[in-house]
Tab-separated table of C-alpha atoms and ligand atoms in Angstrom:
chain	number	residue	atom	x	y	z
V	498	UNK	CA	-19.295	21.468	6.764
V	499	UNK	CA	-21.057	20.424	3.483
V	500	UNK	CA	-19.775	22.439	0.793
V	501	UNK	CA	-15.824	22.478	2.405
V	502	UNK	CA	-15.917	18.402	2.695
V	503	UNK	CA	-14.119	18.648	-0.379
V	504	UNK	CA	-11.529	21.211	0.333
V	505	UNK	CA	-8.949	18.835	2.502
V	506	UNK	CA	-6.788	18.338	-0.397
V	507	UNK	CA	-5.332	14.695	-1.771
V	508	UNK	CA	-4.538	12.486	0.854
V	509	UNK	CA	-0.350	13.022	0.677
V	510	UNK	CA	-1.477	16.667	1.085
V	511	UNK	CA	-2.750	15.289	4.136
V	512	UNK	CA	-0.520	13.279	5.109
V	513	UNK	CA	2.616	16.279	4.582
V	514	UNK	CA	0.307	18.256	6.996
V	515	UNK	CA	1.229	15.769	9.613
V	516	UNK	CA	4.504	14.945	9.285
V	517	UNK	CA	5.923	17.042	12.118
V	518	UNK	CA	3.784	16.174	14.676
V	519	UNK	CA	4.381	13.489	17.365
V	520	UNK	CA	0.797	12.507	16.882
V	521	UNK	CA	1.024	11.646	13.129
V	522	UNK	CA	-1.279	8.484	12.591
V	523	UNK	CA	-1.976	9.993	9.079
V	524	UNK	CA	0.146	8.351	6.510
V	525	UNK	CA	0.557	4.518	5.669
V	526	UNK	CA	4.393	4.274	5.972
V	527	UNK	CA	5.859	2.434	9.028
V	528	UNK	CA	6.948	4.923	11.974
V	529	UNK	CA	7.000	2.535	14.483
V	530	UNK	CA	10.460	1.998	16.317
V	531	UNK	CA	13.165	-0.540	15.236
V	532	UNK	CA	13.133	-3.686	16.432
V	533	UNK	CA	16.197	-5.287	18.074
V	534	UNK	CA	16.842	-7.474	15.301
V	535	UNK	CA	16.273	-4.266	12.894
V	536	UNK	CA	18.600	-2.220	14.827
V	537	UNK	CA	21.348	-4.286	14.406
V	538	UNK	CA	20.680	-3.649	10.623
V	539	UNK	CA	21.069	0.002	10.888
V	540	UNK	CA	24.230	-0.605	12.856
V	541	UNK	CA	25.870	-2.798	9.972
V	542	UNK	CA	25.194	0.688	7.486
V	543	UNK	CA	28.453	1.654	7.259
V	544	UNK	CA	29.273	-2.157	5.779
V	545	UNK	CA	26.423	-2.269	3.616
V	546	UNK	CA	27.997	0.814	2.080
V	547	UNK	CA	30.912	-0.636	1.786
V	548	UNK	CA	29.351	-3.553	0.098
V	549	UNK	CA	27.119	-1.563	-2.202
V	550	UNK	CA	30.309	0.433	-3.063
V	551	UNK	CA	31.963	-3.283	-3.822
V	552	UNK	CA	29.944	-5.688	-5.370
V	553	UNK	CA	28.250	-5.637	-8.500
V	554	UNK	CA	24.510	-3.334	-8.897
V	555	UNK	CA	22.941	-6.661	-10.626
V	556	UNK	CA	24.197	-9.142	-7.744
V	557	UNK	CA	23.054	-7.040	-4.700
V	558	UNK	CA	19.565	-6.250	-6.785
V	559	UNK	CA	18.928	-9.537	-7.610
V	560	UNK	CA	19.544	-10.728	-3.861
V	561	UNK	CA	17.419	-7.948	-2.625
V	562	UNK	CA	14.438	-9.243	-4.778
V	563	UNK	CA	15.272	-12.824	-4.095
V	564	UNK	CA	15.000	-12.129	-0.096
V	565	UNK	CA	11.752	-9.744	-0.370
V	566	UNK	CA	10.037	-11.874	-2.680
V	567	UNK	CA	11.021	-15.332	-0.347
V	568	UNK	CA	10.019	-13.923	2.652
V	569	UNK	CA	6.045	-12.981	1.686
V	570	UNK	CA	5.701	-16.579	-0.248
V	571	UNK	CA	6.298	-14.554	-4.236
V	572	UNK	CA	8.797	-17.811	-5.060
V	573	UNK	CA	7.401	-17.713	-8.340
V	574	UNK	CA	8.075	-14.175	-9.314
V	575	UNK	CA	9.861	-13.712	-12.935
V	576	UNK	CA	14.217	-13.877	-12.550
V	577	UNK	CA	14.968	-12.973	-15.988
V	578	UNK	CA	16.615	-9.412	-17.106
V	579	UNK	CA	14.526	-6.677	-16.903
V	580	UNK	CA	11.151	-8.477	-15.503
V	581	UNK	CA	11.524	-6.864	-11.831
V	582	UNK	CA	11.743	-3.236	-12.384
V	583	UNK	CA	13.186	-1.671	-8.919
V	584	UNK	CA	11.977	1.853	-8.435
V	585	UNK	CA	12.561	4.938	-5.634
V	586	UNK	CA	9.059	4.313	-4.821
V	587	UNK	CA	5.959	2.257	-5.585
V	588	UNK	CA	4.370	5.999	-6.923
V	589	UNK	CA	7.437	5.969	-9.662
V	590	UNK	CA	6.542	2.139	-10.498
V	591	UNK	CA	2.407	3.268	-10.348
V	592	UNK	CA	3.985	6.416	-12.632
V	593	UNK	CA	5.779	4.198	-15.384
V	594	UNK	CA	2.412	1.920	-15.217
V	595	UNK	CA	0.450	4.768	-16.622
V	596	UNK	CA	2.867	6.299	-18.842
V	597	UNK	CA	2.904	2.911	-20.246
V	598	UNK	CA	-0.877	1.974	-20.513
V	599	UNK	CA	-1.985	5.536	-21.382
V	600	UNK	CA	0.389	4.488	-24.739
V	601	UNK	CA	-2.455	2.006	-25.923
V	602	UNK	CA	-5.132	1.658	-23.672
V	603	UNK	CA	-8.366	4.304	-22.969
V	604	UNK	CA	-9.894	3.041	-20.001
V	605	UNK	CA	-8.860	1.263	-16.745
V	606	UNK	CA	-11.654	-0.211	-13.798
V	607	UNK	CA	-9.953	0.778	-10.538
V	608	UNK	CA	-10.956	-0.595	-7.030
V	609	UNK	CA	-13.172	1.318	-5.377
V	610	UNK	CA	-12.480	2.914	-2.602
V	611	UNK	CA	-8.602	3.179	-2.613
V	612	UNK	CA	-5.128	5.317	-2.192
V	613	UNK	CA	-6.085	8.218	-4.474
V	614	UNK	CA	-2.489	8.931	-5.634
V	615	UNK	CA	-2.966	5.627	-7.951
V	616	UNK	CA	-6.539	7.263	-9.404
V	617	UNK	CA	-4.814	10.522	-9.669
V	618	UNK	CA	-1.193	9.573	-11.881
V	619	UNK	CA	-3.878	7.362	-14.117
V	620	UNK	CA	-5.909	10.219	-14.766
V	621	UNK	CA	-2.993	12.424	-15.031
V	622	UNK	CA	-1.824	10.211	-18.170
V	623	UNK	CA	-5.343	11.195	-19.797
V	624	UNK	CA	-6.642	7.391	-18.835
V	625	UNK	CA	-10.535	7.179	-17.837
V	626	UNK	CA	-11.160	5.376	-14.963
V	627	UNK	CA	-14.846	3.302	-14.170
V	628	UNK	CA	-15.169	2.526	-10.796
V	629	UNK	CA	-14.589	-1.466	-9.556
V	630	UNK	CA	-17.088	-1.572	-6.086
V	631	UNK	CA	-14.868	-4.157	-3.835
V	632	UNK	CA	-18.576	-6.182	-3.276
V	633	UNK	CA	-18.115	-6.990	-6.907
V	634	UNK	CA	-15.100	-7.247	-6.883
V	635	UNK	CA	-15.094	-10.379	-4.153
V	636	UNK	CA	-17.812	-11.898	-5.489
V	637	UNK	CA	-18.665	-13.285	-8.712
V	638	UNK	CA	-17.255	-12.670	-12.220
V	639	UNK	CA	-16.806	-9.736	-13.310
V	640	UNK	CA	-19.408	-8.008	-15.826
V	641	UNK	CA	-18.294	-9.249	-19.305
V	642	UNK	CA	-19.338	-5.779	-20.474
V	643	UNK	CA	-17.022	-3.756	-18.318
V	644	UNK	CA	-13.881	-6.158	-19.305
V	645	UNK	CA	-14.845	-5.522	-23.129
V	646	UNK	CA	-14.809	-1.713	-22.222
V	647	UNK	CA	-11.665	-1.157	-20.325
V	648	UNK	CA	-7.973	-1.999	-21.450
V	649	UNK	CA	-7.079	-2.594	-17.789
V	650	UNK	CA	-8.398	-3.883	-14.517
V	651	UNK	CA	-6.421	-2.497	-11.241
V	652	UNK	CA	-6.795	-3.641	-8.127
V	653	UNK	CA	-5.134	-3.173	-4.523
V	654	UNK	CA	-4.360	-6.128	-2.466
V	655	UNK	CA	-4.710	-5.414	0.592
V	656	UNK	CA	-6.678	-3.075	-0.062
V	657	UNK	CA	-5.535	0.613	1.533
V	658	UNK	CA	-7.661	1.517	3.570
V	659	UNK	CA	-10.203	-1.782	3.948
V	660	UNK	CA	-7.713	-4.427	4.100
V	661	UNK	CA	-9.441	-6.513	1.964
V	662	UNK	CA	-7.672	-9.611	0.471
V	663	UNK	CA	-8.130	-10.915	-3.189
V	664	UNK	CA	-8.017	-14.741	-2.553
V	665	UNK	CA	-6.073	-17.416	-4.607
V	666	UNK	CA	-9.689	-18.701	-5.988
V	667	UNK	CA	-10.491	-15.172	-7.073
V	668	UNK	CA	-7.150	-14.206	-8.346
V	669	UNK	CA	-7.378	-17.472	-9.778
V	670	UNK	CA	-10.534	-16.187	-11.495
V	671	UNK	CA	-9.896	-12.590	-12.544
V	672	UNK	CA	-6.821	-13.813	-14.539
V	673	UNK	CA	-9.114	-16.327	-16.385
V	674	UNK	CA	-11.370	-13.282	-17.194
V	675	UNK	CA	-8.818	-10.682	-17.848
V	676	UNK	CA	-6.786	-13.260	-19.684
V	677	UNK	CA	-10.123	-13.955	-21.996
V	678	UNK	CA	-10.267	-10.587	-22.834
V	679	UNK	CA	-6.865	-9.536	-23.507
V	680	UNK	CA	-7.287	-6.918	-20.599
V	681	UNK	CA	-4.510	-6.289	-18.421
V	682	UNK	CA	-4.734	-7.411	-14.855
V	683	UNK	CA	-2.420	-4.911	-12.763
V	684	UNK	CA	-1.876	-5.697	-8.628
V	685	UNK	CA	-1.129	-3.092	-5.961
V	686	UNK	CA	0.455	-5.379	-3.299
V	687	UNK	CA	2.121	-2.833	-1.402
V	688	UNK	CA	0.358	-3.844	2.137
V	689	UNK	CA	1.104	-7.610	1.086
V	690	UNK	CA	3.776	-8.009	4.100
V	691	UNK	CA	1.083	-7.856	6.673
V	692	UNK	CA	-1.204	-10.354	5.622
V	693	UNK	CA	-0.600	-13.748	5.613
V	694	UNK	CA	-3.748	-14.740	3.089
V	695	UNK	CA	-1.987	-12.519	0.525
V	696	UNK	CA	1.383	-14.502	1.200
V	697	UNK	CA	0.262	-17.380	-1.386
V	698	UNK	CA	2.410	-17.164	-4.705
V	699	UNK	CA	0.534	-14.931	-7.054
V	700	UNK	CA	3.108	-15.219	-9.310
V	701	UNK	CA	2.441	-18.965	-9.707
V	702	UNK	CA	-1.415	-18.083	-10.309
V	703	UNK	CA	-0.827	-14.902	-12.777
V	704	UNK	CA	2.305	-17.220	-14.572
V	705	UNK	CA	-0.487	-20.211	-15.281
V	706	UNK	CA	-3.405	-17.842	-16.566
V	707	UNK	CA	-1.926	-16.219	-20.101
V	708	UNK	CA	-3.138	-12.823	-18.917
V	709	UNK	CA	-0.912	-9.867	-19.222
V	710	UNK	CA	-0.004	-8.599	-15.839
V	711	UNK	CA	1.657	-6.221	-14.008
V	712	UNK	CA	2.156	-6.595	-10.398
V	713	UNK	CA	3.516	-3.355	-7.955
V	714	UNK	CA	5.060	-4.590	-4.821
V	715	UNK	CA	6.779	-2.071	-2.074
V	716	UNK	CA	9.148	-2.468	0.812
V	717	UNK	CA	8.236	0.714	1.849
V	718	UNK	CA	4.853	0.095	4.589
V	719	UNK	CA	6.464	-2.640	6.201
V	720	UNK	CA	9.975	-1.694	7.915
V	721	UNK	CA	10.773	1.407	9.878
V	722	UNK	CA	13.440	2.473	7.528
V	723	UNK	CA	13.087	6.440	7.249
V	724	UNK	CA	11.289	6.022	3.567
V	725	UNK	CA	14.277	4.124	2.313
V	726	UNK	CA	12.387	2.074	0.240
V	727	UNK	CA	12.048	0.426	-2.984
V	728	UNK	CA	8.955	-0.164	-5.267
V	729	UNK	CA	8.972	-2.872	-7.966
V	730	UNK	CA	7.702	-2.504	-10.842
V	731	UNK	CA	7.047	-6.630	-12.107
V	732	UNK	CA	5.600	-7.992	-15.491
V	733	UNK	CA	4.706	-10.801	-17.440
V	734	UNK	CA	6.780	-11.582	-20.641
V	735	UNK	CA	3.741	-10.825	-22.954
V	736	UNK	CA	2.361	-7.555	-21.225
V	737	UNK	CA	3.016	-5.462	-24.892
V	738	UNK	CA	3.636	-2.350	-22.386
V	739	UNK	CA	6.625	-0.413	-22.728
V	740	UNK	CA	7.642	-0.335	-19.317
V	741	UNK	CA	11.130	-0.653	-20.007
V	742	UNK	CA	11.774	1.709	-22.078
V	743	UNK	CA	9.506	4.409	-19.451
V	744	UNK	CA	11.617	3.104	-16.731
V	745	UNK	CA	14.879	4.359	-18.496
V	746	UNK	CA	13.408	7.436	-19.082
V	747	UNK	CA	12.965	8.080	-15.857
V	748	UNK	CA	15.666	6.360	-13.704
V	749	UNK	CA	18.778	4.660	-13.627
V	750	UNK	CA	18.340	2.059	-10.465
V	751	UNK	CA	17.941	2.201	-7.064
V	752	UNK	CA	20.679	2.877	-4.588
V	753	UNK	CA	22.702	-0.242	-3.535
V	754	UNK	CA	23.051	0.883	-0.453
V	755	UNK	CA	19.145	0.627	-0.396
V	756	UNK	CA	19.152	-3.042	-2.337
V	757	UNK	CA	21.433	-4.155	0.240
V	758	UNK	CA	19.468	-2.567	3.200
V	759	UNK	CA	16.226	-4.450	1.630
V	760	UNK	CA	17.892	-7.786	1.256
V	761	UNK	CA	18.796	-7.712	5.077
V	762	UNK	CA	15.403	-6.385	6.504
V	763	UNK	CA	13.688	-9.002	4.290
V	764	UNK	CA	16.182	-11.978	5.633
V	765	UNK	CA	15.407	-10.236	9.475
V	766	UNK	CA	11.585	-10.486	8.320
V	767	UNK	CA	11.888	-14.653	6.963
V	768	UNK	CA	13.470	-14.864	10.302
V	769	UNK	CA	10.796	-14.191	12.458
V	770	UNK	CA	10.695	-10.356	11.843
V	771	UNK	CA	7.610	-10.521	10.143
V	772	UNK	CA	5.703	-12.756	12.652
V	773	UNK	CA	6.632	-10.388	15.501
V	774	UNK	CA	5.372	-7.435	12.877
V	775	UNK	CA	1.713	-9.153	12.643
V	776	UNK	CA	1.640	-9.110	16.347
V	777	UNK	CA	2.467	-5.715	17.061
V	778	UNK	CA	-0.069	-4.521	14.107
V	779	UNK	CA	-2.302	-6.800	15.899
V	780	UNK	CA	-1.979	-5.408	19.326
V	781	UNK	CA	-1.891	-2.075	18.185
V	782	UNK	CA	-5.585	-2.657	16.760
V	783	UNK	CA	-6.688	-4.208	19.681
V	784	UNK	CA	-6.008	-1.012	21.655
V	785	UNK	CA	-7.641	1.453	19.065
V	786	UNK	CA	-10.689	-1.110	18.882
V	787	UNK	CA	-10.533	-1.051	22.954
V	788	UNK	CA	-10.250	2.768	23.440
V	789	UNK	CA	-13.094	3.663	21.607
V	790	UNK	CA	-15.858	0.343	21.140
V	791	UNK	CA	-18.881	1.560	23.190
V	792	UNK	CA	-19.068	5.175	21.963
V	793	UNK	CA	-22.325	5.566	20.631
V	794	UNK	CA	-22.130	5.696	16.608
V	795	UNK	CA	-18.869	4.093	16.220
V	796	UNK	CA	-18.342	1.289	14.123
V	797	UNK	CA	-15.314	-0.712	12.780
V	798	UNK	CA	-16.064	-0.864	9.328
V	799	UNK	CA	-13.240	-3.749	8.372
V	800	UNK	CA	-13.555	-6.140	10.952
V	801	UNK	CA	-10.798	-8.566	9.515
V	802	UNK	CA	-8.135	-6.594	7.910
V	803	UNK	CA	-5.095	-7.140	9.089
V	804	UNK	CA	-3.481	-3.960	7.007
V	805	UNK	CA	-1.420	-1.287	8.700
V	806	UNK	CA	-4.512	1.156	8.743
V	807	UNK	CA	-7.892	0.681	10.735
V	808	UNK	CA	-10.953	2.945	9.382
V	809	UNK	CA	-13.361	4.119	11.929
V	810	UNK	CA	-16.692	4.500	11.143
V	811	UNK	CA	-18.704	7.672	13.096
V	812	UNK	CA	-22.565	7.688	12.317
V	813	UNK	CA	-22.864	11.336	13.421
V	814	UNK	CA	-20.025	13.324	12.530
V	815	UNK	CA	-17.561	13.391	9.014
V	816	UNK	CA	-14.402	12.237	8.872
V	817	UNK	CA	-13.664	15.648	7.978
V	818	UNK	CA	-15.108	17.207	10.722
V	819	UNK	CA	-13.326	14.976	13.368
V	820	UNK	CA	-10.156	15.280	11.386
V	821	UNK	CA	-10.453	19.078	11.822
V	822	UNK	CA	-10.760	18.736	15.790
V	823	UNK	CA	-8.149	16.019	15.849
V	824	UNK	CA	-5.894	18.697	14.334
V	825	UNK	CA	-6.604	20.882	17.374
V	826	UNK	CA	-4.867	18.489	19.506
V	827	UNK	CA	-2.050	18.029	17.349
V	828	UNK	CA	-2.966	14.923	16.426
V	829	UNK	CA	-3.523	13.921	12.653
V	830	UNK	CA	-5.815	11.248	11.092
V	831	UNK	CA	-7.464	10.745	7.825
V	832	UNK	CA	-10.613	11.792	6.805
V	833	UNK	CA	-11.535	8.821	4.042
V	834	UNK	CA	-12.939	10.979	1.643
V	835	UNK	CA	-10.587	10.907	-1.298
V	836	UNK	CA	-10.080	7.232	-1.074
V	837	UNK	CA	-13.508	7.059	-2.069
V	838	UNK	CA	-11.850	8.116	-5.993
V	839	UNK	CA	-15.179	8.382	-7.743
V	840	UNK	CA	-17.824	9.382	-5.294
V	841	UNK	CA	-15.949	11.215	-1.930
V	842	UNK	CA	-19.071	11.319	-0.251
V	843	UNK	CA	-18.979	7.609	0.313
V	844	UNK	CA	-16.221	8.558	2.847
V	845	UNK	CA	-18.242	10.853	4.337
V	846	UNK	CA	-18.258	9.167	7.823
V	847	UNK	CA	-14.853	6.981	8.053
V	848	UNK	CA	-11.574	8.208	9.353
V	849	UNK	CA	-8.253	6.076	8.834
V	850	UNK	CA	-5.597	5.587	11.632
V	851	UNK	CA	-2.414	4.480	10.680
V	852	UNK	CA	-1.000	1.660	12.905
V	853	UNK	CA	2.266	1.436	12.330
V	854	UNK	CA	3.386	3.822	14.981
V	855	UNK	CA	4.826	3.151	18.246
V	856	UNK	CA	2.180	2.042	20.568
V	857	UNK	CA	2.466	4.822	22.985
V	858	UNK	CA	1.950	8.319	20.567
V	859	UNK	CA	-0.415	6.348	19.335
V	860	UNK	CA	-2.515	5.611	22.210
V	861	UNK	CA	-2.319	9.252	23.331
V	862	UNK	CA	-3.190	9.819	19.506
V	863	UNK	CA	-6.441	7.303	20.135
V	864	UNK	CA	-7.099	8.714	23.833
V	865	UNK	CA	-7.409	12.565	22.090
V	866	UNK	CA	-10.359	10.802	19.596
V	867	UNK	CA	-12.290	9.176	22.276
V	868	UNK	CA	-12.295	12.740	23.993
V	869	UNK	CA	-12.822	14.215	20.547
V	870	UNK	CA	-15.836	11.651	19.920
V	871	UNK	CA	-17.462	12.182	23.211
V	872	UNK	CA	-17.756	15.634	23.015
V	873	UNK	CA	-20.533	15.066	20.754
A	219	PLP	C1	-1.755	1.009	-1.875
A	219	PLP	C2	-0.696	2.058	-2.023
A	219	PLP	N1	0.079	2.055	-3.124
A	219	PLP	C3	1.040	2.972	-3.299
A	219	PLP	C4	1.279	3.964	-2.365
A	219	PLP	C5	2.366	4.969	-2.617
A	219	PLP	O1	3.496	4.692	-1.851
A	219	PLP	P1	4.784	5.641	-1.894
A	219	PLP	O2	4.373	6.901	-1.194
A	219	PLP	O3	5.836	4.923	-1.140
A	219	PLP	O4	5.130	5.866	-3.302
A	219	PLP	C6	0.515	4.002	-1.218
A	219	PLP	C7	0.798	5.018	-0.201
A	219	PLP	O5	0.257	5.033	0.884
A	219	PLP	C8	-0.517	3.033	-1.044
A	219	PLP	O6	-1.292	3.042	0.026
């Protein structure tokens, strides 16, 4: 394999490969089926047209972000005009993010490994990027030299694909730091809705520190809702970014159709939605972790994450090279190379399974590794 272990592509390259097979545990967006209380939602469509053809775009937007927000423990996030910026995706709010940094800042530390699209739109709008190792990251300050160097630290919480959690006490911490050097402190939260430990109020944390932040949150990993999604796009009042103003160059709003959709799946989540989520992501691990613990060489590199994604760790084989025998069963994983931004070989021997997925393609999905792992 060597010299092709670069030659998969990006990871939504990847992920488009799979999208019309039955056996796609490739992408990070939830597939699974509707739940009852879900399906009721997607029954009621017709009225939440109506309504989003009836009531007013700021009413039905600001009730969408009320419910979303309330139901993951954000009761602290900014209410005034302009301060939650909804988007078609959290890419377009990632997109706007860049556009607006690349305006006055040179150089942004980005977690290390992570989703690659948020590495790639930086570095599309000319911004360098220095590597942030997650060990680091967790553990004590960070270097007082790298904060004087870069304009911006970014980090993903949950992290895709470890799962890792920034904790109050740290977040607590980075804002102090980031704060203390006028860097801005910028949150990818988009796997926040499966996590309980990332369910405290950030907002109250960021809001007490002075830093300038910028916090992207998404609707669209959680809820089985054919990518109708939004991505928000929230700020503090002295972030000196001109989000805004990108915003409107790009887009209008979101559909109200889609605000409307968001405020009901979010009230369905508060409601017990979310609890019964955890426990399907929960089983759904349990399963992978059952169908393949005792092959020789495999290891589960992120023994507490509680993300939609589980990596698998294979001493013998690359990611790449199981990926490329998955595909011969139809079924399609990730190889973890390109989350690994700055050095790809350090994904050399993980591949990522998306859990979100109904339990039974998925098993068959797992059942066609084990085979594919005890070939060996
Ligand atoms: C952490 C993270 N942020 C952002 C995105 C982009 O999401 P979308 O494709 O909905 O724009 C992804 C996609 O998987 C992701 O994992």
């Amino acid at each position: 394999m060597g010299e092709s272990e670069g030659d998969t592509g990006n990871l939504t390259q990847l992920e488009f490969l799979a999208l019309n097979s039955e056996f796609n545990i490739a992408d990070g967006h939830a597939r699974q089926s509707l739940t009852p209380g879900q399906s009721k939602i997607i029954d009621d469509l017709p009225l939440l047209f109506a309504e989003g053809e009836k009531r007013l775009v700021e009413e039905l937007e600001h009730e969408a972000h009320h419910a979303f927000f309330s139901a993951l423990g954000q009761h602290s996030y900014p209410s005034a005009p302009g301060r939650v910026l909804s988007c078609y995706s959290s890419s377009v709010a990632m997109e706007i993010l860049s556009r607006a940094l690349s305006e006055t800042v040179a150089s942004v530390a980005l977690v290390h490994p992570t989703f690659d699209n948020i590495a790639d739109l930086l570095r599309g709008n000319g911004l360098e990027l220095v590597p942030l190792a997650e060990g680091p990251l967790h553990g004590d300050d960070l270097d007082a030299g790298l904060l004087a160097s870069v304009g911006c630290v970014f980090v993903t919480t949950p992290n895709n694909p470890t799962g890792l959690v920034v904790s109050r006490e740290r977040l607590t911490r980075l804002a102090a730091q980031c704060a203390a050097h006028g860097v801005v402190l910028a949150l990818d939260t988009s796997f926040r809705g499966f996590d309980t430990r990332a369910h405290y109020d950030h907002y109250e944390v960021l809001n007490a520190s002075g830093a300038r932040w910028v916090v992207i949150e998404d609707t669209g990993k959680l809820w089985p809702t054919l990518d109708l999604k939004v991505g928000m796009l929230v700020h503090s009042e002295n972030l000196g970014l001109p989000v805004e103003k990108i915003y409107s160059d790009i887009l209008l709003g979101v559909s109200p159709l889609i605000l409307a959709m968001v405020r009901r799946f979010s009230e369905d989540a508060a409601a017990g939605g979310l609890e019964d989520l955890h426990r399907f992501i929960a089983a759904n691990r349990a399963m992978v972790r059952a169908e393949l613990t005792g092959l020789p060489g495999v290891t589960f590199p992120d023994p507490d994450s509680r993300a939609s994604v589980e990596r698998i760790g294979i001493e013998d084989l690359t990611g790449t090279q199981v990926w490329a025998q998955l595909r011969k069963h139809n079924v399609y994983a990730l190889p973890c190379r390109p989350f690994h931004w700055a050095d790809p070989s350090q994904g050399d021997h993980t591949l990522r399974l998306a859990l979100a997925r109904s339990t039974d393609p998925l098993t068959q999905s797992v059942r066609a590794l084990r085979h594919v792992l005890s070939q060996r």
